[in-house]
Short mmCIF file of C-alpha atoms and ligand atoms in Angstrom, two decimals:
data_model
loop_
_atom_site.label_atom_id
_atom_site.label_comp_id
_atom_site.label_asym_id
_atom_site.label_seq_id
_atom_site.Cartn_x
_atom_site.Cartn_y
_atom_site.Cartn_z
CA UNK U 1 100.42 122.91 88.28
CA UNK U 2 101.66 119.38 87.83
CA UNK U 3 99.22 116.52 88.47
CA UNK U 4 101.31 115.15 90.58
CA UNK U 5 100.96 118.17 92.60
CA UNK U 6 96.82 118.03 91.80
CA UNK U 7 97.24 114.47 93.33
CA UNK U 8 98.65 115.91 96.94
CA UNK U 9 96.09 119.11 96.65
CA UNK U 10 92.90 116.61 96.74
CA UNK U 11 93.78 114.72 99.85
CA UNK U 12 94.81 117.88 101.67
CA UNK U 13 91.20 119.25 100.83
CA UNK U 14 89.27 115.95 100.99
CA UNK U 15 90.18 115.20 104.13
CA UNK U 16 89.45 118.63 105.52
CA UNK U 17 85.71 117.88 104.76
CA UNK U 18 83.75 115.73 107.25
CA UNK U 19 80.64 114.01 106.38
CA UNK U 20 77.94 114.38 109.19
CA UNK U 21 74.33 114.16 108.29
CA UNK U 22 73.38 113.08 104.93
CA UNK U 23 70.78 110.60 103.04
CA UNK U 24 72.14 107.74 104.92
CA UNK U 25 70.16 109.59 107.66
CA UNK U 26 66.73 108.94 105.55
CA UNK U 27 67.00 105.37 106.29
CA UNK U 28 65.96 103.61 109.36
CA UNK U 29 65.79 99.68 110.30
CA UNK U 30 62.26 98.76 111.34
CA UNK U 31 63.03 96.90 114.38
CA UNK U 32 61.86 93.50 114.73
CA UNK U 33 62.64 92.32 118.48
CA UNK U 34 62.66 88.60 117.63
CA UNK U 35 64.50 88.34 114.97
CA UNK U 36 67.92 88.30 115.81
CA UNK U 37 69.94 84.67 114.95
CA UNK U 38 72.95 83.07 116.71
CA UNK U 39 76.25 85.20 115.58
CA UNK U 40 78.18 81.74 114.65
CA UNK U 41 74.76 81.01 111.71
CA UNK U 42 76.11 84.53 110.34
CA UNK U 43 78.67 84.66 107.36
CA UNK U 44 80.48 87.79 105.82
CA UNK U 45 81.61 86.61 102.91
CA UNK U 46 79.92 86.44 99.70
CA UNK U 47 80.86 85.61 96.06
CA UNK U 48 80.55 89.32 93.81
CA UNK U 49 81.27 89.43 90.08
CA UNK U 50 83.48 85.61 90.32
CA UNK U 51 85.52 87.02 93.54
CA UNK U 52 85.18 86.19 96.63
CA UNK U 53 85.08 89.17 99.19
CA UNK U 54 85.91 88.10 102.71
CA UNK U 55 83.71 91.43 103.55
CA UNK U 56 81.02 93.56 102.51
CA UNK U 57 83.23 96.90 102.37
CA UNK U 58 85.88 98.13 100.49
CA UNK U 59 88.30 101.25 100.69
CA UNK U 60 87.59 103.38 97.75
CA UNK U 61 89.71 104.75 95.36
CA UNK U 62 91.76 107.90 96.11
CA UNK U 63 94.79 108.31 95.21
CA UNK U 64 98.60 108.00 94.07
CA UNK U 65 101.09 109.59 91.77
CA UNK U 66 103.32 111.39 94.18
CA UNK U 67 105.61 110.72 96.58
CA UNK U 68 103.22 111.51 99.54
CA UNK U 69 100.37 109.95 97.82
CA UNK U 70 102.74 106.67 97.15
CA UNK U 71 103.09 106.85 101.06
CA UNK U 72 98.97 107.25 102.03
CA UNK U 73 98.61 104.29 99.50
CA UNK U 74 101.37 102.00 101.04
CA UNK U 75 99.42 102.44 104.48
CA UNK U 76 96.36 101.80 102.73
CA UNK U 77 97.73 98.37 101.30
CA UNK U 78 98.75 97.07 104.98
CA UNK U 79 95.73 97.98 106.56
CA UNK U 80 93.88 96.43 103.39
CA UNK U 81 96.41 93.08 103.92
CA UNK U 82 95.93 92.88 107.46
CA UNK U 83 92.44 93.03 107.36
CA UNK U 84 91.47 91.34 104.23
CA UNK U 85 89.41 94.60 103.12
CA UNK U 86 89.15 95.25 99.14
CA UNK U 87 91.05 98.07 98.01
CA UNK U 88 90.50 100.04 94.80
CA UNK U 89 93.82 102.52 93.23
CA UNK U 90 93.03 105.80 92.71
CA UNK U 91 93.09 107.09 88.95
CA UNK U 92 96.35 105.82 87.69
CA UNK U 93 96.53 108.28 84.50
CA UNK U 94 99.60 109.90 86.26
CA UNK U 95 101.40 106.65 86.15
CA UNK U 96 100.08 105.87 82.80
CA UNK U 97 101.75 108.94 81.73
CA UNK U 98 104.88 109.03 83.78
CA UNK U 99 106.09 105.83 84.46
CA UNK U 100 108.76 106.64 86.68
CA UNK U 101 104.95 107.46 88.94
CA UNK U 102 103.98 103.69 88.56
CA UNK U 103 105.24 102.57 91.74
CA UNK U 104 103.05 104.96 93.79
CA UNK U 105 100.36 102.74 92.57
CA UNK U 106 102.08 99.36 92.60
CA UNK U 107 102.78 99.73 96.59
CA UNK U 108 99.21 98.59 96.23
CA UNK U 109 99.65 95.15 95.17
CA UNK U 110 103.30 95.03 96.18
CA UNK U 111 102.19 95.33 100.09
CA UNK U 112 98.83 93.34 99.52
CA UNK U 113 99.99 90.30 96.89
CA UNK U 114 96.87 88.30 97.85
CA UNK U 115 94.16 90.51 98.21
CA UNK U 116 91.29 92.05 96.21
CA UNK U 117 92.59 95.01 94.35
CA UNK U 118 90.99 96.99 91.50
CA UNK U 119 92.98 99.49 88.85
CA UNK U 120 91.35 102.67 88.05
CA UNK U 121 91.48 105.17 85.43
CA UNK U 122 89.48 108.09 83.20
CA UNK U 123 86.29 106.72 81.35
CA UNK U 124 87.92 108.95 78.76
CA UNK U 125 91.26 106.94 78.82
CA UNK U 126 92.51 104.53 75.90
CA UNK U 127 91.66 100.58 75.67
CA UNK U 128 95.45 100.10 75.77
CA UNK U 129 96.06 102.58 78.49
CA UNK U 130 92.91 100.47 80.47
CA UNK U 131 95.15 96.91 80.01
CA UNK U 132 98.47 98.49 81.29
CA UNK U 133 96.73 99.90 84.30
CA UNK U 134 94.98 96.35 85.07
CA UNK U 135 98.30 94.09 84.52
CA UNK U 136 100.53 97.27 86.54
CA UNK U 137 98.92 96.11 89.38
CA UNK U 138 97.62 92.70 88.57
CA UNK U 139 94.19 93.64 89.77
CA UNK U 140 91.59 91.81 90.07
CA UNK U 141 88.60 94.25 88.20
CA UNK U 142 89.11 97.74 86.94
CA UNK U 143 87.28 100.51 88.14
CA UNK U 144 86.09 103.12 85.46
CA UNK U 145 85.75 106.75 86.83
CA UNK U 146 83.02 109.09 85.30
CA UNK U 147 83.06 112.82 86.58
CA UNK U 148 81.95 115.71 83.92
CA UNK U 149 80.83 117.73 87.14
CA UNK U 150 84.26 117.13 88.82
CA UNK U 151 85.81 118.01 85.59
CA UNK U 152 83.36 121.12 84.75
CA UNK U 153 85.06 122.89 88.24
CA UNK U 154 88.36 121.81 88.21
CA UNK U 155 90.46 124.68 86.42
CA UNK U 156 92.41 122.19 84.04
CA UNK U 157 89.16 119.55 83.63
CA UNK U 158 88.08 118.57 80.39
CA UNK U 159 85.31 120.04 78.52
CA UNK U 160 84.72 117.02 76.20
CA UNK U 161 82.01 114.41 77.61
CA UNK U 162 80.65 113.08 74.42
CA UNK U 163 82.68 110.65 73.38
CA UNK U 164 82.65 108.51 77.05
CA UNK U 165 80.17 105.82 75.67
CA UNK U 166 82.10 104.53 72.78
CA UNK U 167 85.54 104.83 75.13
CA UNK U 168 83.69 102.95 77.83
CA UNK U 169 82.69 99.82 75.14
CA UNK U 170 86.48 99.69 73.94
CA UNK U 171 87.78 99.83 77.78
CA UNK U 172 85.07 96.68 78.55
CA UNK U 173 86.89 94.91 75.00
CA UNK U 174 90.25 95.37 75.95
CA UNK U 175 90.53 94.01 79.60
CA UNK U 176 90.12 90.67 80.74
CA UNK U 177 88.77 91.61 84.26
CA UNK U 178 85.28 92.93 85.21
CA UNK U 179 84.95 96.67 84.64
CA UNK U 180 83.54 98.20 87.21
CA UNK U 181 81.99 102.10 86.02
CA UNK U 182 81.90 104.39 89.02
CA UNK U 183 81.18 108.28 89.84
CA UNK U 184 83.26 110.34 92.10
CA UNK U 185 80.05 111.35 94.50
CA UNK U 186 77.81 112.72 92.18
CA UNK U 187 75.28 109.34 91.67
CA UNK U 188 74.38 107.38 88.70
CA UNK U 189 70.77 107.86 87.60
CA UNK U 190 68.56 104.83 86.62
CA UNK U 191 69.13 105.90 83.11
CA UNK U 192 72.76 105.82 83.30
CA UNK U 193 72.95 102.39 85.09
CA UNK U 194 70.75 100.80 82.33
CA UNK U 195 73.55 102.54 79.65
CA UNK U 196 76.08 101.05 81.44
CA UNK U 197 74.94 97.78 81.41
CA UNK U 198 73.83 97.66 77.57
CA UNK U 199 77.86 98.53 77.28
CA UNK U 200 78.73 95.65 79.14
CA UNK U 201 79.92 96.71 82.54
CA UNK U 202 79.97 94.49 85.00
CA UNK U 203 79.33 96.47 87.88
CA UNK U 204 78.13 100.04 88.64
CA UNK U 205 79.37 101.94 91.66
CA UNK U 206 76.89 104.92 92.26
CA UNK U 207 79.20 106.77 94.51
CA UNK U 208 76.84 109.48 95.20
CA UNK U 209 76.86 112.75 96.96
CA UNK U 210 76.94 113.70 100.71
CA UNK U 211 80.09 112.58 101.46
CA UNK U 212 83.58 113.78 99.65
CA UNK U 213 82.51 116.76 97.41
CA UNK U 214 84.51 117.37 94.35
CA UNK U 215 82.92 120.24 93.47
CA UNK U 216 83.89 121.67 96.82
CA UNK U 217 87.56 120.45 96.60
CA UNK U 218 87.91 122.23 92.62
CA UNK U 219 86.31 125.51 93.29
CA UNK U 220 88.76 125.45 96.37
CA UNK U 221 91.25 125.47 94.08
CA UNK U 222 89.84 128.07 91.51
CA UNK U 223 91.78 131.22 92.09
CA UNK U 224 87.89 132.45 91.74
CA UNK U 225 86.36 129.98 94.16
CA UNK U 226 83.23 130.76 91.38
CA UNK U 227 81.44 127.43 91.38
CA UNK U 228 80.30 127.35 94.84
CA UNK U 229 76.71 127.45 94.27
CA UNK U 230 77.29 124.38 92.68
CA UNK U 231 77.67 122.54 95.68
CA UNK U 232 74.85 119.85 96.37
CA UNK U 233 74.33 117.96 92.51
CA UNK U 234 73.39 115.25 92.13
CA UNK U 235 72.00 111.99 94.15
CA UNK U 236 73.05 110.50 97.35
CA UNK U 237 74.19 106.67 97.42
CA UNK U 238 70.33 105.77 98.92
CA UNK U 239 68.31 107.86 96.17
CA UNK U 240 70.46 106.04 93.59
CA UNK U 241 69.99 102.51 94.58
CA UNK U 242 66.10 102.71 95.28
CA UNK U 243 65.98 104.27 91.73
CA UNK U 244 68.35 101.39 90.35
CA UNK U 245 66.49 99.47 87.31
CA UNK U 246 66.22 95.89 87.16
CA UNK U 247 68.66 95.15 84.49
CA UNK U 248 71.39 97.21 86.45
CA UNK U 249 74.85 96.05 86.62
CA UNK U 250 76.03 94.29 90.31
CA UNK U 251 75.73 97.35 92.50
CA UNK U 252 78.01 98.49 94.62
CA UNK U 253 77.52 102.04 96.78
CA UNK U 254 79.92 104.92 98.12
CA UNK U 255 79.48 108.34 98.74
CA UNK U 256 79.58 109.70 102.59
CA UNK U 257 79.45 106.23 103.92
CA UNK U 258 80.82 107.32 107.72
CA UNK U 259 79.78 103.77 110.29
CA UNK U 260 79.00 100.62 109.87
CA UNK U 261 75.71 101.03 109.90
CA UNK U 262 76.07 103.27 107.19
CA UNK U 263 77.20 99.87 105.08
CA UNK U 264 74.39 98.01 105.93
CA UNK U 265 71.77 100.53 105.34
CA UNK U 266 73.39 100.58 101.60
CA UNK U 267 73.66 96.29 101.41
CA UNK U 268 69.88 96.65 102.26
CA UNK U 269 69.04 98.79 99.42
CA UNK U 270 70.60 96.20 96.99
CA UNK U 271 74.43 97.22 97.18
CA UNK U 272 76.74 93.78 96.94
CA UNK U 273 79.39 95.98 98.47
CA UNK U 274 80.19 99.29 99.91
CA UNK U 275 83.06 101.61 99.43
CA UNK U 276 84.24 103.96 101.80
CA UNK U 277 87.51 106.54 101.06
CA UNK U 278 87.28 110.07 103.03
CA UNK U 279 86.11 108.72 106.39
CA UNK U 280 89.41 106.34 106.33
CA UNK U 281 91.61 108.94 104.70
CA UNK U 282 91.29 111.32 107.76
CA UNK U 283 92.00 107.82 109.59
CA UNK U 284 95.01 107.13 107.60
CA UNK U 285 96.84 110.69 107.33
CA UNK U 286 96.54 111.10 110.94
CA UNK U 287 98.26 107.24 111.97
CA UNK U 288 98.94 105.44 109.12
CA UNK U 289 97.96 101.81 108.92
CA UNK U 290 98.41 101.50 112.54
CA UNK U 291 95.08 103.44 112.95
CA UNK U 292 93.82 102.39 110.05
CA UNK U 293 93.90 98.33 110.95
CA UNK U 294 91.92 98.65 114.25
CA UNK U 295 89.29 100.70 113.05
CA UNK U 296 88.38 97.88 110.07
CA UNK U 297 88.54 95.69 112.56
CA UNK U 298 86.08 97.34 114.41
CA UNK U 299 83.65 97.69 111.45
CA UNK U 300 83.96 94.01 110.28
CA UNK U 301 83.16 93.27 114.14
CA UNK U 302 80.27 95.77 114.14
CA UNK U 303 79.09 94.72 110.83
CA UNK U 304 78.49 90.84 111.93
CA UNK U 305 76.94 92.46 115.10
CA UNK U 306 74.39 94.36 113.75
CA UNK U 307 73.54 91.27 111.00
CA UNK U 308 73.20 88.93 114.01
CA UNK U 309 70.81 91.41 115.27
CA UNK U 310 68.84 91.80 112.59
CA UNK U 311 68.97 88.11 111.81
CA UNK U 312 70.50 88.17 108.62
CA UNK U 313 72.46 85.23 107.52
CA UNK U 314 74.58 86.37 104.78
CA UNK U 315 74.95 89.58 103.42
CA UNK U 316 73.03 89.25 100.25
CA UNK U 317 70.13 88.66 102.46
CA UNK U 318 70.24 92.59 103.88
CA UNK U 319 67.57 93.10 100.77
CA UNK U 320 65.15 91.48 102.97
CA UNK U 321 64.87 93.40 106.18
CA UNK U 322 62.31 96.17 106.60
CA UNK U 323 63.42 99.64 105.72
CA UNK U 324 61.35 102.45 106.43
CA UNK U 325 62.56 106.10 104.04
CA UNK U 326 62.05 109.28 105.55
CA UNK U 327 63.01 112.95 104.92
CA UNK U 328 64.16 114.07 101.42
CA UNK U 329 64.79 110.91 100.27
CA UNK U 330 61.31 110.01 100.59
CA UNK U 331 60.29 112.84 98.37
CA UNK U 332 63.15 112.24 95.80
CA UNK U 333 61.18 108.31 95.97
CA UNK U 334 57.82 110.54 95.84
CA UNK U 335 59.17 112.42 92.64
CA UNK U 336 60.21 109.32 91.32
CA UNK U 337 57.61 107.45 91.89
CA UNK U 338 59.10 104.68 94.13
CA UNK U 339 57.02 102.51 96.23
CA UNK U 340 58.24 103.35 100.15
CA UNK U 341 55.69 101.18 101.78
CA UNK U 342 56.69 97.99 100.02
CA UNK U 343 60.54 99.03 101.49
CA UNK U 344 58.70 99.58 104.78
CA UNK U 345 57.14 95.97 104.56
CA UNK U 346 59.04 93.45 103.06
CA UNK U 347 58.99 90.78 105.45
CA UNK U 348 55.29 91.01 105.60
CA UNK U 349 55.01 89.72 101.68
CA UNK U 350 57.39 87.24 102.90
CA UNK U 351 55.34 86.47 106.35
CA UNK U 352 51.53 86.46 103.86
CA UNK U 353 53.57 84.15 101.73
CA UNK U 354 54.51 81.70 104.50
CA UNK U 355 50.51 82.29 106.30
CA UNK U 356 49.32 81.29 103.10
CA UNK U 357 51.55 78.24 102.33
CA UNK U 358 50.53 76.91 105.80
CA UNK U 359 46.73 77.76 104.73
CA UNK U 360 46.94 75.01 101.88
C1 FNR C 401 88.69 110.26 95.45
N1 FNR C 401 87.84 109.61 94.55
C2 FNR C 401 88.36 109.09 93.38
N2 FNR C 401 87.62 108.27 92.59
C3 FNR C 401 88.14 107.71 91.48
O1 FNR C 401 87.46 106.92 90.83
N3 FNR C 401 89.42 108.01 91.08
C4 FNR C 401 90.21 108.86 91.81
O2 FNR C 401 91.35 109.11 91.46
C5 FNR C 401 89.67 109.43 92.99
N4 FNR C 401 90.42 110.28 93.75
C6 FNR C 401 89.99 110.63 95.03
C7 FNR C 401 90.84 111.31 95.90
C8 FNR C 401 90.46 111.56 97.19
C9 FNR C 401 91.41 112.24 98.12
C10 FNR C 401 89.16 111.17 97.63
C11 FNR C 401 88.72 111.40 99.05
C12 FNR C 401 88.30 110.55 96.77
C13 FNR C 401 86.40 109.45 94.83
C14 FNR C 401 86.08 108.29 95.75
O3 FNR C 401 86.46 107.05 95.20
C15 FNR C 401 84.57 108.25 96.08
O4 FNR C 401 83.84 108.00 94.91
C16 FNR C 401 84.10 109.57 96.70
O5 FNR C 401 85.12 110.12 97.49
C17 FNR C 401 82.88 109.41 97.57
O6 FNR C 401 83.14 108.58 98.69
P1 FNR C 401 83.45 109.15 100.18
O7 FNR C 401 84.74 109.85 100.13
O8 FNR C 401 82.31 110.09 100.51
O9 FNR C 401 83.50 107.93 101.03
#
C-alpha cells in the first residue's frame, strides 16, 4: 500500500469514529451566579509563543498527500481563512518524499496567505527535511508528531523509538520557528513534557486519548485486526494537563475535544490553545467549507458566551475559575497525587487574599 493511499484510509476510518463521553466529562464549572462580566470587557485574542491568535482553538493536524486529502485540506484552509481559526498540516513526510505531493499541503497556505499555519512532520524526520516542510508552507511554527503506539499497530510503522530525543534537538536547531512537539491522542506524561522542554521545544501539545483513536484506525487495517485490546492507552487531554510540571513547555490540548465547552474546560486546566481535528473532519467531508465556516462561527460565538458568563476577561484568565474533577480522572489525580480541592477552590485563595488585604 502506498502512503498516499494510507493518507485516504485514515480519514475514511477517523471519521467513522465519534467521540461521545470521555474525560472532558470529569470536569465541571463550579457555578458562581454573580460572576458573569459585560460581553464587550471580554477579549479572545491572546499573544501564544510571539503570535497572535485571534482565538483560543485551532483545527488540528490531519492530513494531505493525495488527491482527496489535497481536497479535505483546501476546505480546511477556507474555513480556516474565513474564520481566522489556526490551522496545523497534517504530517507532510509524503510531500517531503514525493514532491509532485507538495501541493496537497501547500493548498494550506495558498488558500489562507495570512493566517496562522503550522508544518508538521515525524519526530523521527531529518533537520533538513524539518526546514523544507516549514518554508513549503511558510508556516508560522512546526508541529512535531510523536506516536510509537500509533506506529506499534500500524502494519508498516516503525519499530525504532530510541533515537527520537537526539532527532527532536536537531529538528529545534534547524528551524527558525517555534517547534511545537505533539502526540496523536495518546497524552504526554509529566515526565515527557519536562524532556521536551530541556530539548528546547517551545510548546507541547498533549493530544490525549478519548477522542480519534489510532490504535483503533491501525488494527482496522491489520488484515488480523490483533491489537484491539489495545484500545484505551494512555491519558486523556484533562489527566495530562493537571499532571503538567511547572517547567512545561506553553501547553496546548487536543484529543476528543467535541463543543465549545469542551475548549474551555481544557483553557482552564492551563491549555493556551485547543486543537480540535475529528469532530470538524466529519464536518468537513460531509459539506466542505461551507459547513465547516458556520460551525466555527458558532464556537467562537459560544466561546465568548460562556467566558462572559463565567466572567473571564481574557482567555489566559480561564486558569482562575473553579473547577471541580470527578470520576476517573479524579482517581488518575488520586494516583498521582494531585491536589483536587485546590482546583475546586481557586477563587477562594484569591477571595482570602483580597479579605485579608482589606483586613490591613
Ligand atoms: C490525525 N492526527 C495527526 N496528527 C499529526 O500530528 N500528524 C498527522 O498526520 C495526523 N493525521 C491525522 C489524520 C486524521 C484523519 C485525524 C483525525 C487525526 C492526529 C490529530 O492531530 C490529533 O492529535 C488527534 O486526532 C486527536 O484529536 P481529535 O481527533 O480527537 O480531535
Amino acid at each position: 500500500m502506498s502512503a498516499s493511499e494510507r493518507k485516504d484510509d485514515h480519514v475514511r476510518l477517523a471519521a467513522s469514529q465519534q467521540a461521545t463521553t470521555n474525560a472532558f466529562d470529569d470536569v465541571a464549572f463550579l457555578h458562581h451566579a454573580l460572576a458573569g462580566i459585560d460581553a464587550d470587557a471580554v477579549t479572545l485574542e491572546s499573544e501564544i509563543l510571539g503570535l497572535s491568535w485571534p482565538v483560543p482553538f485551532y483545527i488540528n493536524a490531519m492530513t494531505g498527500g493525495s488527491a482527496h486529502t489535497g481536497e479535505i485540506n483546501r476546505a480546511l484552509a477556507i474555513a480556516a481563512r474565513e474564520t481566522g481559526v489556526p490551522l496545523a498540516s497534517g504530517s507532510m513526510s509524503v510531500g517531503l518524499d514525493d514532491p509532485s505531493a507538495l501541493p496537497t499541503f501547500r493548498v494550506l497556505r495558498d488558500e489562507n496567505p495570512d493566517g496562522i499555519v503550522f508544518a508538521n512532520i515525524g519526530i523521527e524526520r531529518s533537520a533538513d527535511d524539518a526546514r523544507r516542510a516549514v518554508a513549503g508552507l511558510d508556516a508560522d511554527a512546526l508541529q512535531v508528531h510523536v506516536n510509537s503506539l500509533q506506529e506499534t499497530v500500524m502494519p508498516e510503522g516503525s519499530r525504532s523509538f530510541g533515537h527520537w530525543a537526539e532527532s527532536l534537538e536537531r529538528i529545534i536547531a534547524a528551524v527558525d520557528v517555534p517547534v511545537i512537539v505533539k502526540e496523536v491522542g495518546f497524552g504526554l506524561s509529566s515526565r515527557t513534557l519536562s524532556r521536551l522542554a530541556a530539548a528546547g521545544a517551545a510548546g507541547a501539545d498533549v493530544s490525549g486519548r478519548g477522542g480519534t483513536d489510532f490504535i483503533r484506525i491501525e488494527n482496522a487495517r491489520r488484515s488480523g485486526g490483533d491489537y484491539d485490546y489495545l484500545t484505551g492507552w494512555g491519558q486523556s487531554a484533562v489527566a495530562c494537563l493537571l499532571d503538567a510540571p511547572a517547567d512545561a513547555p506553553t501547553l496546548f490540548a487536543s484529543g476528543g475535544v467535541r463543543t465549545p465547552l469542551d475548549v474551555v474546560r481544557a483553557l482552564a486546566l492551563g491549555a493556551r490553545a485547543v486543537g480540535v481535528s475529528g469532530s470538524f473532519l466529519r464536518i468537513v467531508l460531509e459539506g466542505g467549507a461551507e459547513a465547516l465556516v458556520p460551525v466555527l462561527r458558532q464556537w467562537i460565538a459560544h466561546i465568548r458566551a460562556l467566558q462572559t458568563a463565567l466572567g473571564v476577561a481574557s482567555v489566559d484568565r480561564f486558569v482562575d475559575t473553579d473547577l471541580i474533577i470527578t470520576g476517573e480522572t479524579a482517581e488518575f489525580c488520586r494516583a498521582r497525587g494531585i491536589d483536587i480541592t485546590a482546583i475546586a477552590r481557586r477563587t477562594d485563595a484569591a477571595g482570602a487574599a483580597e479579605r485579608s488585604r482589606n483586613v490591613r
